[in-house]
């Protein structure tokens, strides 16, 4: 289990301008990621080191965006001005998460401009709309060499996450209620805000060639 990527919903300036602004701050080029046909969204990828990336995402005027939880989550965040929407954890075995949450995962795919059909399964997006402090979970089914982080070699690293809400609740959601502190992603600094009014992802910190950047 590891942090795979963080999702940022485009603001009023639109997908491309939002992605270019973030990419400039991080010192990495943005890459068109293509459309999520099942979710009614499209994204731009900002590759990071350590097999991670930033996903900047925008909802489309498409019926799927009204039905799919991911499309609903993107629309809700963008209508609120845009910003950090979710953090995403990759796991090898989704069945453990499915059993814990009591529902099945769903299939996801997108065809990239490079001609690759990316495929994965995900679960937990329903909870992102109101609880962005909790990650959703993915299992990649595409070959590792097609992971979005491979679009560009990058020295920019994700180094910290700040979330609001209850710490034990987040640990329980991750299945870490009984695990020792620091066992999960020991190289990432987690900050917690005791703010019940904002159980969300509030800040992400990166190590870039120009120094530390917090967005």
XYZ file of N, CA and C in Angstrom:
645
model
N 0.857 -1.187 0.000
C 0.000 0.000 0.000
C 0.893 1.237 0.000
N 0.635 2.138 -0.950
C 1.465 3.324 -1.067
C 0.662 4.465 -1.693
N 1.083 5.694 -1.455
C 0.445 6.835 -2.103
C 0.812 6.818 -3.583
N -0.202 6.841 -4.434
C -0.004 6.770 -5.879
C -0.046 8.150 -6.525
N -1.080 8.919 -6.208
C -1.175 10.262 -6.767
C -2.107 11.129 -5.940
N -2.083 12.419 -6.235
C -2.988 13.381 -5.605
C -3.766 14.078 -6.719
N -5.053 14.329 -6.479
C -5.935 14.904 -7.496
C -6.304 16.339 -7.145
N -6.214 17.195 -8.145
C -6.505 18.617 -7.995
C -7.580 18.988 -9.012
N -8.722 19.481 -8.534
C -9.808 19.869 -9.427
C -9.549 21.247 -10.018
N -9.716 21.365 -11.318
C -9.473 22.628 -12.008
C -10.382 23.721 -11.470
N -9.848 24.935 -11.417
C -10.621 26.083 -10.965
C -11.272 26.810 -12.121
N -11.724 28.039 -11.885
C -12.441 28.791 -12.920
C -11.614 29.045 -14.178
N -10.271 29.024 -14.045
C -9.428 29.292 -15.218
C -9.389 28.132 -16.198
N -9.916 26.964 -15.793
C -9.957 25.820 -16.685
C -8.814 24.856 -16.463
N -8.925 23.703 -17.109
C -7.979 22.606 -16.888
C -6.555 22.972 -17.268
N -6.358 23.444 -18.484
C -4.993 23.666 -18.955
C -4.287 24.746 -18.162
N -4.964 25.845 -17.896
C -4.332 26.940 -17.147
C -4.016 26.508 -15.718
N -4.927 25.748 -15.107
C -4.676 25.248 -13.756
C -3.455 24.339 -13.743
N -3.393 23.423 -14.713
C -2.277 22.482 -14.780
C -0.958 23.207 -15.033
N -0.961 24.189 -15.910
C 0.270 24.919 -16.209
C 0.753 25.698 -14.998
N -0.179 26.250 -14.235
C 0.204 26.982 -13.019
C 0.871 26.056 -12.003
N 0.261 24.896 -11.767
C 0.833 23.954 -10.817
C 2.164 23.398 -11.318
N 2.219 23.062 -12.602
C 3.442 22.499 -13.166
C 4.607 23.480 -13.054
N 4.339 24.772 -13.270
C 5.396 25.777 -13.136
C 5.906 25.844 -11.700
N 4.997 25.756 -10.733
C 5.408 25.770 -9.329
C 6.276 24.561 -8.983
N 5.996 23.424 -9.648
C 6.691 22.185 -9.319
C 7.895 21.920 -10.210
N 8.090 22.722 -11.249
C 9.233 22.549 -12.116
C 9.146 21.322 -12.997
N 7.929 20.941 -13.370
C 7.696 19.747 -14.188
C 6.734 20.112 -15.308
N 6.922 19.519 -16.485
C 6.026 19.791 -17.612
C 4.708 19.039 -17.442
N 3.575 19.670 -17.771
C 2.288 18.974 -17.742
C 2.102 18.132 -18.999
N 1.379 17.027 -18.871
C 1.131 16.130 -19.994
C -0.363 15.829 -20.080
N -0.918 15.966 -21.278
C -2.325 15.631 -21.484
C -2.547 14.160 -21.142
N -3.518 13.899 -20.260
C -3.773 12.525 -19.839
C -4.932 11.858 -20.550
N -5.764 12.646 -21.230
C -6.899 12.065 -21.923
C -8.179 12.103 -21.106
N -9.184 11.398 -21.596
C -10.542 11.429 -21.042
C -10.827 10.152 -20.265
N -11.550 10.292 -19.127
C -12.092 9.147 -18.398
C -13.527 8.939 -18.894
N -13.749 8.081 -19.854
C -15.092 7.980 -20.441
C -16.161 7.508 -19.472
N -15.795 6.677 -18.505
C -16.796 6.180 -17.555
C -17.163 7.225 -16.505
N -16.288 8.214 -16.305
C -16.486 9.173 -15.217
C -16.889 10.559 -15.702
N -16.798 10.805 -17.020
C -17.139 12.119 -17.541
C -16.149 13.188 -17.149
N -14.870 12.842 -17.118
C -13.822 13.795 -16.757
C -12.638 13.634 -17.703
N -11.744 14.596 -17.664
C -10.468 14.491 -18.371
C -9.386 15.043 -17.454
N -8.122 14.658 -17.750
C -7.074 15.082 -16.834
C -5.787 15.473 -17.537
N -4.949 16.159 -16.779
C -3.573 16.469 -17.154
C -2.686 15.904 -16.051
N -1.582 15.276 -16.448
C -0.689 14.602 -15.507
C 0.592 15.413 -15.325
N 0.990 15.581 -14.060
C 2.278 16.191 -13.719
C 3.103 15.103 -13.034
N 4.063 14.491 -13.736
C 4.813 13.371 -13.159
C 5.718 13.808 -12.003
N 5.834 12.928 -11.026
C 6.721 13.126 -9.887
C 7.687 11.954 -9.789
N 8.679 12.084 -8.928
C 9.572 10.971 -8.628
C 8.833 9.930 -7.792
N 9.456 8.789 -7.612
C 8.954 7.728 -6.725
C 7.640 7.116 -7.190
N 7.430 7.075 -8.524
C 6.218 6.451 -9.068
C 4.943 7.141 -8.575
N 4.990 8.460 -8.524
C 3.823 9.250 -8.107
C 3.568 10.350 -9.133
N 2.387 10.953 -9.031
C 2.083 12.056 -9.936
C 0.954 12.907 -9.359
N 0.842 14.107 -9.914
C -0.290 14.992 -9.646
C -1.242 14.872 -10.821
N -2.517 14.680 -10.523
C -3.553 14.637 -11.545
C -4.398 15.900 -11.421
N -4.401 16.712 -12.465
C -5.294 17.869 -12.517
C -6.485 17.445 -13.370
N -7.683 17.614 -12.845
C -8.849 17.002 -13.474
C -9.988 17.996 -13.633
N -10.761 17.805 -14.690
C -11.882 18.696 -15.029
C -13.082 17.860 -15.428
N -14.257 18.280 -15.010
C -15.474 17.568 -15.380
C -15.904 17.988 -16.784
N -16.484 17.050 -17.520
C -16.982 17.318 -18.862
C -18.498 17.498 -18.837
N -19.014 18.142 -19.860
C -20.469 18.247 -20.024
C -20.939 16.949 -20.674
N -21.071 15.929 -19.844
C -21.358 14.580 -20.329
C -22.231 13.875 -19.302
N -23.216 13.077 -19.733
C -24.101 12.405 -18.767
C -23.357 11.564 -17.733
N -22.195 11.005 -18.096
C -21.451 10.157 -17.156
C -21.014 10.936 -15.927
N -20.743 12.238 -16.098
C -20.256 13.030 -14.963
C -21.342 13.240 -13.911
N -22.598 13.119 -14.295
C -23.693 13.262 -13.335
C -23.972 11.966 -12.584
N -23.525 10.834 -13.137
C -23.822 9.530 -12.548
C -22.643 8.955 -11.779
N -21.437 9.170 -12.272
C -20.250 8.568 -11.660
C -19.807 9.360 -10.432
N -19.511 8.690 -9.322
C -19.051 9.400 -8.122
C -17.818 10.275 -8.367
N -16.888 9.802 -9.209
C -15.696 10.611 -9.465
C -16.068 11.901 -10.180
N -16.928 11.816 -11.183
C -17.374 13.021 -11.865
C -18.106 13.965 -10.931
N -18.924 13.426 -10.043
C -19.631 14.247 -9.058
C -18.652 14.948 -8.124
N -17.611 14.228 -7.709
C -16.620 14.804 -6.796
C -15.849 15.935 -7.462
N -15.479 15.732 -8.726
C -14.750 16.776 -9.452
C -15.627 18.012 -9.637
N -16.879 17.781 -10.042
C -17.787 18.912 -10.248
C -17.975 19.712 -8.954
N -18.171 18.997 -7.853
C -18.403 19.674 -6.576
C -17.201 20.529 -6.181
N -15.995 19.995 -6.356
C -14.791 20.749 -5.963
C -14.552 21.914 -6.894
N -14.746 21.727 -8.188
C -14.536 22.817 -9.135
C -15.551 23.933 -8.928
N -16.796 23.570 -8.637
C -17.816 24.596 -8.394
C -17.545 25.370 -7.115
N -16.700 24.808 -6.256
C -16.316 25.486 -5.017
C -14.995 26.234 -5.185
N -14.582 26.443 -6.426
C -13.378 27.215 -6.692
C -12.182 26.400 -7.131
N -12.291 25.072 -7.084
C -11.166 24.225 -7.446
C -10.206 24.020 -6.289
N -9.244 23.144 -6.479
C -8.244 22.864 -5.452
C -8.091 21.381 -5.209
N -7.374 21.052 -4.144
C -7.121 19.646 -3.838
C -8.420 18.923 -3.567
N -8.547 17.770 -4.199
C -9.787 17.009 -4.107
C -9.599 15.677 -3.394
N -8.459 15.011 -3.643
C -8.292 13.671 -3.092
C -6.827 13.257 -3.118
N -6.500 12.328 -2.245
C -5.244 11.598 -2.373
C -5.593 10.135 -2.581
N -4.724 9.442 -3.311
C -5.066 8.126 -3.831
C -3.983 7.129 -3.448
N -4.416 5.995 -2.914
C -3.498 4.961 -2.437
C -3.597 3.740 -3.342
N -2.461 3.272 -3.822
C -2.411 2.064 -4.652
C -2.194 0.839 -3.775
N -2.929 -0.214 -4.052
C -2.801 -1.465 -3.306
C -2.666 -2.625 -4.291
N -2.061 -3.697 -3.828
C -1.917 -4.891 -4.657
C -3.193 -5.739 -4.658
N -3.908 -5.712 -3.544
C -5.093 -6.562 -3.394
C -6.275 -5.712 -2.944
N -7.190 -5.450 -3.870
C -8.354 -4.625 -3.537
C -9.411 -5.394 -2.765
N -9.334 -6.714 -2.763
C -10.377 -7.500 -2.096
C -10.442 -7.196 -0.602
N -9.297 -6.889 -0.011
C -9.273 -6.546 1.417
C -10.050 -5.252 1.657
N -9.853 -4.283 0.769
C -10.558 -3.002 0.892
C -12.040 -3.190 0.593
N -12.346 -3.989 -0.416
C -13.749 -4.252 -0.753
C -14.478 -4.877 0.439
N -13.826 -5.795 1.101
C -14.444 -6.436 2.268
C -14.641 -5.436 3.398
N -13.656 -4.572 3.599
C -13.748 -3.592 4.677
C -14.855 -2.571 4.411
N -15.011 -2.152 3.149
C -16.012 -1.139 2.803
C -17.373 -1.735 2.472
N -17.410 -3.042 2.242
C -18.674 -3.712 1.983
C -19.272 -3.442 0.621
N -18.418 -3.206 -0.372
C -18.901 -3.010 -1.738
C -17.774 -3.330 -2.716
N -18.121 -3.594 -3.975
C -17.089 -3.951 -4.955
C -16.398 -2.719 -5.524
N -15.206 -2.928 -6.045
C -14.504 -1.873 -6.769
C -15.113 -1.735 -8.162
N -14.766 -0.660 -8.854
C -15.270 -0.440 -10.212
C -14.096 -0.300 -11.172
N -14.369 -0.604 -12.431
C -13.335 -0.525 -13.455
C -13.161 0.906 -13.934
N -11.922 1.272 -14.234
C -11.626 2.571 -14.829
C -10.659 2.399 -15.987
N -10.746 3.278 -16.963
C -9.800 3.218 -18.071
C -9.778 4.568 -18.770
N -8.687 4.820 -19.459
C -8.596 5.982 -20.338
C -7.552 5.711 -21.410
N -7.807 6.249 -22.582
C -6.892 6.100 -23.710
C -6.017 7.344 -23.760
N -4.710 7.173 -23.603
C -3.804 8.313 -23.524
C -3.426 8.812 -24.914
N -2.963 10.069 -25.017
C -2.500 10.577 -26.313
C -1.321 9.788 -26.879
N -0.619 9.053 -26.015
C 0.502 8.222 -26.481
C 0.036 6.895 -27.063
N -1.277 6.656 -27.058
C -1.814 5.440 -27.635
C -1.880 4.265 -26.683
N -1.821 4.534 -25.390
C -1.869 3.480 -24.370
C -3.262 3.434 -23.753
N -3.795 2.247 -23.587
C -5.074 2.071 -22.895
C -4.765 1.738 -21.439
N -4.859 2.746 -20.572
C -4.610 2.538 -19.148
C -5.835 1.897 -18.515
N -5.616 0.908 -17.656
C -6.710 0.219 -16.987
C -6.403 0.069 -15.500
N -7.435 0.222 -14.693
C -7.291 0.083 -13.251
C -8.655 -0.229 -12.647
N -8.671 -0.548 -11.366
C -9.901 -0.650 -10.595
C -9.770 0.294 -9.406
N -10.893 0.834 -8.957
C -10.848 1.788 -7.854
C -12.059 1.609 -6.946
N -11.893 2.081 -5.720
C -12.967 1.997 -4.731
C -12.767 3.103 -3.701
N -13.868 3.642 -3.219
C -13.824 4.650 -2.166
C -14.107 6.057 -2.625
N -14.355 6.245 -3.929
C -14.584 7.598 -4.437
C -15.863 8.201 -3.866
N -16.853 7.375 -3.582
C -18.093 7.879 -2.981
C -17.825 8.720 -1.744
N -16.789 8.371 -1.003
C -16.492 9.062 0.247
C -15.703 10.343 0.052
N -15.117 10.535 -1.129
C -14.283 11.704 -1.382
C -15.106 12.989 -1.418
N -16.348 12.903 -1.871
C -17.161 14.111 -2.034
C -17.288 14.862 -0.712
N -17.530 14.150 0.367
C -17.703 14.793 1.670
C -16.542 14.562 2.625
N -15.631 13.660 2.269
C -14.516 13.337 3.163
C -13.228 13.228 2.358
N -12.735 14.359 1.861
C -11.515 14.364 1.081
C -10.266 14.080 1.899
N -10.429 13.990 3.221
C -9.281 13.591 4.047
C -9.003 12.102 3.926
N -9.992 11.338 3.467
C -9.807 9.912 3.251
C -9.369 9.681 1.801
N -8.389 8.829 1.566
C -8.027 8.528 0.183
C -9.014 7.558 -0.436
N -9.016 7.507 -1.765
C -9.637 6.336 -2.381
C -8.517 5.417 -2.860
N -8.872 4.206 -3.230
C -7.903 3.150 -3.471
C -7.948 2.701 -4.928
N -6.756 2.404 -5.488
C -6.670 1.909 -6.856
C -5.773 0.681 -6.915
N -6.048 -0.139 -7.904
C -5.121 -1.202 -8.279
C -4.914 -1.099 -9.789
N -3.665 -0.831 -10.166
C -3.365 -0.703 -11.586
C -3.339 -2.073 -12.246
N -3.978 -2.168 -13.394
C -3.973 -3.406 -14.162
C -3.128 -3.276 -15.426
N -2.724 -2.061 -15.751
C -1.821 -1.844 -16.873
C -0.392 -2.172 -16.466
N 0.464 -2.352 -17.454
C 1.874 -2.654 -17.193
C 2.535 -1.491 -16.450
N 3.465 -1.779 -15.534
C 4.118 -0.724 -14.750
C 4.765 0.367 -15.597
N 5.279 -0.001 -16.770
C 5.948 1.010 -17.600
C 4.974 2.048 -18.163
N 3.666 1.788 -18.052
C 2.677 2.747 -18.531
C 2.094 3.605 -17.408
N 2.614 3.456 -16.193
C 2.130 4.279 -15.090
C 2.315 5.755 -15.446
N 1.345 6.621 -15.129
C 1.433 8.033 -15.517
C 2.708 8.743 -15.065
N 3.313 8.302 -13.988
C 4.547 8.944 -13.527
C 5.692 8.760 -14.512
N 5.564 7.789 -15.433
C 6.636 7.500 -16.379
C 6.624 8.442 -17.593
N 5.682 9.367 -17.649
C 5.619 10.270 -18.791
C 6.827 11.193 -18.883
N 7.475 11.422 -17.756
C 8.644 12.297 -17.735
C 9.481 11.954 -16.510
N 10.789 11.920 -16.686
C 11.662 11.740 -15.526
C 11.608 13.005 -14.687
N 11.379 12.853 -13.400
C 11.180 13.998 -12.528
C 11.966 13.833 -11.241
N 12.489 14.940 -10.745
C 13.155 14.940 -9.435
C 12.284 15.584 -8.364
N 11.094 16.037 -8.751
C 10.168 16.630 -7.780
C 9.444 15.517 -7.031
N 9.445 15.615 -5.705
C 8.878 14.560 -4.868
C 7.746 15.091 -3.995
N 6.758 14.241 -3.772
C 5.721 14.523 -2.789
C 6.307 14.239 -1.413
N 6.274 15.209 -0.515
C 6.897 15.033 0.798
C 5.944 15.225 1.975
N 4.757 15.795 1.738
C 3.857 16.018 2.860
C 2.412 16.205 2.452
N 1.507 15.759 3.316
C 0.065 15.945 3.140
C -0.509 16.509 4.431
N -1.390 17.470 4.295
C -2.116 17.998 5.446
C -3.603 17.789 5.220
N -4.258 17.125 6.157
C -5.683 16.851 6.032
C -6.405 17.297 7.291
N -7.689 17.604 7.136
C -8.510 17.984 8.271
C -9.335 16.806 8.749
N -9.862 16.933 9.939
C -10.720 15.883 10.465
C -10.054 15.041 11.537
N -10.608 13.873 11.748
C -10.222 13.006 12.863
C -9.128 12.019 12.446
N -7.995 12.026 13.158
C -6.867 11.146 12.817
C -7.240 9.665 12.909
N -7.833 9.196 14.023
C -8.195 7.768 14.085
C -9.132 7.337 12.971
N -10.012 8.236 12.546
C -10.938 7.905 11.459
C -10.179 7.641 10.160
N -9.178 8.481 9.887
C -8.387 8.299 8.664
C -7.574 7.010 8.742
N -6.980 6.736 9.893
C -6.196 5.505 10.049
C -7.088 4.271 9.909
N -8.277 4.349 10.450
C -9.214 3.233 10.341
C -9.621 3.021 8.879
N -9.851 4.114 8.165
C -10.212 4.032 6.752
C -9.111 3.345 5.942
N -7.867 3.592 6.324
C -6.733 2.981 5.646
C -6.498 1.532 6.073
N -7.211 1.094 7.108
C -6.976 -0.241 7.639
C -5.769 -0.299 8.546
N -5.409 0.855 9.142
C -4.204 0.947 9.960
C -4.513 1.194 11.433
N -5.745 0.916 11.848
C -6.139 1.224 13.225
C -5.218 0.575 14.252
N -4.744 -0.628 13.961
C -3.899 -1.347 14.911
C -2.427 -1.343 14.530
N -2.070 -0.609 13.480
C -0.680 -0.584 13.018
C 0.131 0.454 13.797
N 1.430 0.245 13.968
C 2.280 1.223 14.659
C 2.318 2.549 13.902
N 2.453 3.645 14.642
C 2.587 4.952 14.022
C 3.829 4.964 13.134
N 3.724 5.569 11.964
C 4.861 5.692 11.068
C 5.086 4.514 10.158
N 4.254 3.497 10.272
C 4.449 2.315 9.422
C 4.084 2.600 7.975
N 3.099 3.463 7.766
C 2.640 3.781 6.419
C 3.364 5.018 5.893
N 4.060 4.881 4.769
C 4.729 5.988 4.078
C 5.555 6.835 5.057
N 6.575 6.229 5.611
C 7.390 6.896 6.632
C 8.137 8.116 6.090
N 8.306 8.215 4.763
C 9.008 9.363 4.173
C 8.082 10.555 3.925
N 6.796 10.367 4.139
C 5.828 11.452 3.951
C 5.458 12.040 5.309
N 5.491 13.361 5.398
C 5.088 14.034 6.641
C 3.588 14.319 6.595
N 2.857 13.722 7.512
C 1.416 13.921 7.577
C 1.087 14.969 8.633
N 0.325 15.969 8.219
C -0.169 16.963 9.153
C -1.673 16.837 9.266
N -2.201 17.002 10.478
C -3.638 16.859 10.707
C -4.188 18.121 11.360
N -5.282 18.605 10.815
C -5.976 19.756 11.374
C -7.245 19.266 12.052
N -7.416 19.595 13.293
C -8.625 19.180 14.010
C -9.763 20.121 13.638
N -10.275 19.919 12.457
C -11.313 20.789 11.909
C -12.420 19.925 11.338
N -13.477 19.743 12.107
C -14.595 18.917 11.655
C -15.364 19.560 10.509
N -15.198 20.888 10.341
C -15.900 21.573 9.260
C -15.209 21.364 7.917
N -13.977 20.869 7.933
C -13.252 20.640 6.683
C -12.500 19.318 6.746
N -13.223 18.193 6.657
C -12.540 16.895 6.592
C -12.019 16.679 5.171
N -10.956 17.401 4.806
C -10.523 17.427 3.417
C -9.004 17.481 3.331
N -8.505 17.301 2.139
C -7.088 17.483 1.857
C -6.861 18.978 1.660
N -6.057 19.588 2.527
C -5.913 21.043 2.498
C -4.614 21.510 1.856
N -3.521 20.780 2.068
C -2.229 21.186 1.530
C -1.411 19.956 1.110
N -0.605 20.146 0.081
C 0.357 19.121 -0.320
C 1.709 19.800 -0.478
N 2.747 19.189 0.067
C 4.096 19.748 0.013
C 4.986 18.885 -0.871
N 5.845 19.569 -1.625
C 6.727 18.900 -2.574
C 8.158 19.397 -2.385
N 9.097 18.534 -2.640
C 10.500 18.910 -2.757
C 10.806 19.075 -4.228
N 11.187 20.287 -4.655
C 11.449 20.572 -6.049
C 12.904 21.030 -6.220
N 13.398 21.104 -7.441
C 14.764 21.602 -7.649
C 14.965 23.031 -7.130
N 13.860 23.777 -6.992
C 13.945 25.148 -6.484
C 13.725 25.226 -4.969
N 13.487 24.080 -4.327
C 13.241 24.065 -2.890
C 11.869 23.521 -2.578
N 11.483 23.621 -1.308
C 10.197 23.095 -0.868
C 9.060 24.001 -1.329
N 7.985 23.367 -1.826
C 6.806 24.106 -2.298
C 5.575 23.485 -1.665
N 4.745 24.331 -1.057
C 3.466 23.870 -0.496
C 2.335 24.536 -1.257
N 1.427 23.715 -1.734
C 0.276 24.190 -2.511
C -0.994 23.864 -1.757
